[in-house]
Short mmCIF file of C-alpha atoms in Angstrom, two decimals:
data_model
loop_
_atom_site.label_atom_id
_atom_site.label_comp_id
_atom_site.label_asym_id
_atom_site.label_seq_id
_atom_site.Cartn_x
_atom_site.Cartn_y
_atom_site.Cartn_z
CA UNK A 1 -40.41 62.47 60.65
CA UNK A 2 -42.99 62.79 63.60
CA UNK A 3 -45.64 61.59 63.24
CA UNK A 4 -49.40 63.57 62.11
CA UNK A 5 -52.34 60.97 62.93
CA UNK A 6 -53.65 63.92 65.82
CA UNK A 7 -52.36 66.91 63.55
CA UNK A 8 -55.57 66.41 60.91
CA UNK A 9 -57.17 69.36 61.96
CA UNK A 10 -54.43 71.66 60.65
CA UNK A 11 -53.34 68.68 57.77
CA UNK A 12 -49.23 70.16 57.80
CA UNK A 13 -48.32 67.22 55.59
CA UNK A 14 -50.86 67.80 53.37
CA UNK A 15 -49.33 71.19 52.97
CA UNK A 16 -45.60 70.21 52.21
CA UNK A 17 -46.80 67.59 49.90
CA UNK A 18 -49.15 70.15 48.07
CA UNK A 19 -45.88 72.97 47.52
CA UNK A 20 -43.85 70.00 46.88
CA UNK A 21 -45.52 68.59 44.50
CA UNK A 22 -46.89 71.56 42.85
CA UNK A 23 -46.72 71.81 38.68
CA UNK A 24 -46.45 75.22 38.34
CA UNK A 25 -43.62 77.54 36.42
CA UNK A 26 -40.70 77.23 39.05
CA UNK A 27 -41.81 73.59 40.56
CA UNK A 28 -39.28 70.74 40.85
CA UNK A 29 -41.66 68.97 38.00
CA UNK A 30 -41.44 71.85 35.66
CA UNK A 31 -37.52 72.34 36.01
CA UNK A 32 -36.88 68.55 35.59
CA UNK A 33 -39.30 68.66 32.30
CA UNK A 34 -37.55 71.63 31.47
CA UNK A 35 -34.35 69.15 30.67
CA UNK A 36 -36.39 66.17 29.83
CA UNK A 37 -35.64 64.61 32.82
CA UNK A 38 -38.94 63.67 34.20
CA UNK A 39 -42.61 63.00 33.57
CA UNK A 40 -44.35 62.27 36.31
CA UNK A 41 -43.83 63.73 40.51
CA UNK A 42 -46.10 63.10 43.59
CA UNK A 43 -45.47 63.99 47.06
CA UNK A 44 -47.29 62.84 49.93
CA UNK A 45 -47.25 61.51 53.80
CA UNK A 46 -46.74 57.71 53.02
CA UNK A 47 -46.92 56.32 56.30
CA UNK A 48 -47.77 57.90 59.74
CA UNK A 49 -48.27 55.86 62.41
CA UNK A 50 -48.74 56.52 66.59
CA UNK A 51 -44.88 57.45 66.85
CA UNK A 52 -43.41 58.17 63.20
CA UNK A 53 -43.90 58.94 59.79
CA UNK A 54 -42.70 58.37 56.38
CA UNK A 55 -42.93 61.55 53.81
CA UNK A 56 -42.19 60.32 50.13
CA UNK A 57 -41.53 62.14 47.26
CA UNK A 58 -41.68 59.80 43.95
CA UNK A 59 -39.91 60.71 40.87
CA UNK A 60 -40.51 58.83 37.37
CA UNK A 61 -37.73 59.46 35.52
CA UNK A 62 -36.99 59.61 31.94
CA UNK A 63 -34.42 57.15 30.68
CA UNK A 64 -32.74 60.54 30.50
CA UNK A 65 -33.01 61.69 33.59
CA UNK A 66 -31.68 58.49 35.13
CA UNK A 67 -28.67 59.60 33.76
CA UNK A 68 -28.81 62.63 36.40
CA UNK A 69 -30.38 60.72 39.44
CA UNK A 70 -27.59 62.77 41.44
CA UNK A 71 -28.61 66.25 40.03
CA UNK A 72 -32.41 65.23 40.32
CA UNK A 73 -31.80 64.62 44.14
CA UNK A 74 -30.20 67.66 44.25
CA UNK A 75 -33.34 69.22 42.80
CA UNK A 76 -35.68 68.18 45.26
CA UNK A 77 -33.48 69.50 48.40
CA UNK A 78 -33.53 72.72 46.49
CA UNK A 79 -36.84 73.37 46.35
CA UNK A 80 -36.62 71.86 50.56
CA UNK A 81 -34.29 74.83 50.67
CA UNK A 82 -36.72 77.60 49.40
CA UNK A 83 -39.23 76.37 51.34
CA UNK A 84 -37.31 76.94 54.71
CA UNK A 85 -36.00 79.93 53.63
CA UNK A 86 -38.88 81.64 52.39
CA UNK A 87 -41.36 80.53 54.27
CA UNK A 88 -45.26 79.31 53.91
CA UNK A 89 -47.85 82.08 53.23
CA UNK A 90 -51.27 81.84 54.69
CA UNK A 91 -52.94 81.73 51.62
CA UNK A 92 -51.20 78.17 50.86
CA UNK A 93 -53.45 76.74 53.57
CA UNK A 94 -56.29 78.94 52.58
CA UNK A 95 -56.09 77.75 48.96
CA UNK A 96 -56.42 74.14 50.37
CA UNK A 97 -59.23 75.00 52.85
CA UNK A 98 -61.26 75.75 50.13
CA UNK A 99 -60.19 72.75 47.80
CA UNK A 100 -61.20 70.45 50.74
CA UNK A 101 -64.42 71.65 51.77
CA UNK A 102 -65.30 71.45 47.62
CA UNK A 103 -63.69 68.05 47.49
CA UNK A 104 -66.03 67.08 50.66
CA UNK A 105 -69.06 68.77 49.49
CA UNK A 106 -68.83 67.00 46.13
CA UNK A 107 -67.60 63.87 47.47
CA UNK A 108 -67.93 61.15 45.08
CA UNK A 109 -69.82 58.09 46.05
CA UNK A 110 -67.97 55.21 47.46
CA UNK A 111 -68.45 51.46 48.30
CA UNK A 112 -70.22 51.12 51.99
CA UNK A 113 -67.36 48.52 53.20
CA UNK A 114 -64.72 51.04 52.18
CA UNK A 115 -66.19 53.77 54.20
CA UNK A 116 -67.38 51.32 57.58
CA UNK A 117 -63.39 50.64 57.60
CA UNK A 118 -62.51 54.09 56.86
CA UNK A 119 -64.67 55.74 59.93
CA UNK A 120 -63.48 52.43 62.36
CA UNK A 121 -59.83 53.80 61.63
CA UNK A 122 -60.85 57.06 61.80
CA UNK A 123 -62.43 56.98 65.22
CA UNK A 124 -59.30 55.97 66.88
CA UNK A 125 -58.08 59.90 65.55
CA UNK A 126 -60.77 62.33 65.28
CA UNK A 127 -63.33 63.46 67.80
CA UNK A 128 -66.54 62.38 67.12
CA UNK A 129 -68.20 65.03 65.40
CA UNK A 130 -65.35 65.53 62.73
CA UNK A 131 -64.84 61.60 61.58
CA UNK A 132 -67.10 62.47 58.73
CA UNK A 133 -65.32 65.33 57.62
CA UNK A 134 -61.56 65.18 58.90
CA UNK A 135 -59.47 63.97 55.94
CA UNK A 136 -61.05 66.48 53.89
CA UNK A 137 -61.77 69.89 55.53
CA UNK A 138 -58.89 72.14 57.58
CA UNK A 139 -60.21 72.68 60.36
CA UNK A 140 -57.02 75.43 62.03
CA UNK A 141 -54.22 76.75 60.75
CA UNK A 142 -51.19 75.81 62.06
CA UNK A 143 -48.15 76.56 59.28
CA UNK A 144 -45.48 76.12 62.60
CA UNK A 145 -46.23 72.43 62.11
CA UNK A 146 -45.34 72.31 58.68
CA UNK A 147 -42.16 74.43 59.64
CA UNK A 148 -41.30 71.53 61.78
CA UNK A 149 -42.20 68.98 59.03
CA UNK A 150 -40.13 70.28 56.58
CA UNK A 151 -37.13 70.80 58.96
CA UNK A 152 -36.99 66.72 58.87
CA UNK A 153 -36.42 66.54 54.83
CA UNK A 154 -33.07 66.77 55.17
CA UNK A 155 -29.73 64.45 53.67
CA UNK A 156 -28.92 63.24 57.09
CA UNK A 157 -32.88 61.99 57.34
CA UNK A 158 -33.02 60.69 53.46
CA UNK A 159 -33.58 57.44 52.27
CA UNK A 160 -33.65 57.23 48.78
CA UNK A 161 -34.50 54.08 46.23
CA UNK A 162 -33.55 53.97 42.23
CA UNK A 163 -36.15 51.09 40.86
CA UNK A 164 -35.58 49.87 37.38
CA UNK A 165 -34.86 47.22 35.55
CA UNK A 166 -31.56 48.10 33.83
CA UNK A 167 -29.71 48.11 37.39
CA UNK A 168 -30.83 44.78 38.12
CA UNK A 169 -27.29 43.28 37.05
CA UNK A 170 -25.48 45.42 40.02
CA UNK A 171 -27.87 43.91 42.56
CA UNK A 172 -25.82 41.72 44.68
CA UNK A 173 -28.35 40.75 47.23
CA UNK A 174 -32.07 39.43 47.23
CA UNK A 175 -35.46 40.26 49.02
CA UNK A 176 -36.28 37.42 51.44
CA UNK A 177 -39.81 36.57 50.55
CA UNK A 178 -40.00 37.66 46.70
CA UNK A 179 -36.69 37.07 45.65
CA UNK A 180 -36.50 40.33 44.35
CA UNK A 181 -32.80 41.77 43.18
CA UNK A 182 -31.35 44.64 45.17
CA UNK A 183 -28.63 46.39 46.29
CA UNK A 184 -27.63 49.25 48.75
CA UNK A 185 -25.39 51.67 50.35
CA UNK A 186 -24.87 54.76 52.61
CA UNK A 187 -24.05 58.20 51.03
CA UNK A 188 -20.77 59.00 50.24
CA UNK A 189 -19.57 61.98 51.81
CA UNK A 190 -19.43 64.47 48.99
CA UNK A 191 -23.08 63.20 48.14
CA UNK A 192 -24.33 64.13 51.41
CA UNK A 193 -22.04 67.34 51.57
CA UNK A 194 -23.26 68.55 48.02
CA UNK A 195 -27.43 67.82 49.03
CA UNK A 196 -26.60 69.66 52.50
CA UNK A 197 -25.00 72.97 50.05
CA UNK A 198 -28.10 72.67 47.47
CA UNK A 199 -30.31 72.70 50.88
CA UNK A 200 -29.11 75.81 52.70
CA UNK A 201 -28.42 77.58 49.56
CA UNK A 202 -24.82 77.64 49.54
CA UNK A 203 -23.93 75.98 46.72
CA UNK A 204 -22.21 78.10 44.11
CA UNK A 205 -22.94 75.49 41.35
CA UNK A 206 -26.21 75.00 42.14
CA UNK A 207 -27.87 73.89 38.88
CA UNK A 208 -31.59 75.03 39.70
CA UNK A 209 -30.76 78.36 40.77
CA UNK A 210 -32.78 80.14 38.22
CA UNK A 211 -35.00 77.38 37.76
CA UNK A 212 -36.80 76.83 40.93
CA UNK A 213 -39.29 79.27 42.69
CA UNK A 214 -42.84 78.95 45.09
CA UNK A 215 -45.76 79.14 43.48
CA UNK A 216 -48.64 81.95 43.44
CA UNK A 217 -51.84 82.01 44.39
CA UNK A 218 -54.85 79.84 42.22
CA UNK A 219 -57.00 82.78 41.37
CA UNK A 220 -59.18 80.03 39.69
CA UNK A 221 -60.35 78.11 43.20
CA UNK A 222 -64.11 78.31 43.54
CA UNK A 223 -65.68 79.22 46.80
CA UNK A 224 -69.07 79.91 45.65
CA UNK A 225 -71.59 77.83 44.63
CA UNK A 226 -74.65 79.43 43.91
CA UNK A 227 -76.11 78.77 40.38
CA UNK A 228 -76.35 82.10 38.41
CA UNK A 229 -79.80 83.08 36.52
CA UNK A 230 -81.97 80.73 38.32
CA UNK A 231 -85.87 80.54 40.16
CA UNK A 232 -85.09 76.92 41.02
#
């Protein structure tokens, strides 16, 4: 997808990958625990660079669920599909304005090298007076970026990778430098057709019809600070 190295003020990725990786009633998490599927989900930006990006979405599976890798796929471009439908309310990025200025406020200590390399990547990015600040706070809302964000997690713009060791034996080739056993291929047709259904909401078998829906509102997100009962 495009990349969002200049887009930190508004942080779209960091909204997709929040709703996507939400563990509310109606997530993609809760529906695949639902079956016993899976155990573990994270979403996040995994690589942006000057000209593209890389969103990820990682799954651990139950030895269960790698029974349904197809249907678990399937999952994730239906909860894509709500999302474009639907649409992002304003109090998604409002919910994570306030998270972030917490998170900054109460910003753990960390090791001086970490954060001299840190603010010498970040200056290449951020203006001056938000280097400090930038990956943490939202600075403007902007929910048309995210629009455009999600419009990229599509079938057509998919890669997706099945690690474990009990598919080792159908790896027919190996990694270059590590030797490591892999093997690959393009979507088949129906696969790609059946994902693109699931996506726009088409699909008349669509398995997490009644499973899947956005989340609400955290009325539990703190915004004030002020200690209660106190001269001090």
């Amino acid at each position: 997808m495009p990349p969002t190295e200049s887009l930190y003020r508004s942080k779209p990725e960091k909204l997709l990958a929040h709703l996507i990786g939400h563990e509310s009633d109606g997530s993609i998490l809760a529906a695949l625990k639902k079956r016993m599927w899976a155990n573990e989900l994270s979403s996040y930006m995994y690589r942006s660079s000057h000209d593209f990006g890389v969103f990820g979405v990682e799954i651990k599976l139950t030895e269960e669920g790698l029974v349904h890798v197809q249907d678990v796929i399937a999952a994730v471009f239906a909860y894509i599909g709500l999302l474009q439908r639907q649409g992002i309310d304003d109090w998604v990025w409002d919910e994570l304005k306030d998270t972030g200025a917490m998170k900054f406020r109460f910003k753990d200590k960390s090791e001086p090298s970490d954060d001299a390399v840190s603010l010498a990547t970040t200056m290449a990015v951020m203006a001056p007076t938000e280097i400090l600040a930038g990956h943490d706070l939202f600075f403007e809302k902007n929910l048309e970026k995210t629009r455009e964000l999600l419009a990229n997690v599509n079938p057509d713009n998919a890669l997706v990778f099945l690690v474990h060791k009990g598919v080792a034996e159908k790896a027919d080739k190996r990694e270059r430098w590590y030797t490591t056993p892999y093997t690959e291929r393009a979507f088949t047709t129906e696969e790609r057709a059946h994902w693109q259904r699931v996506l726009s909401g088409n699909d008349d078998d669509n398995l997490w019809s009644t499973d899947l829906h956005l989340p609400q509102p955290n009325p539990f997100v703190p915004t004030d600070f002020t200690i209660k009962g106190s001269d001090v």
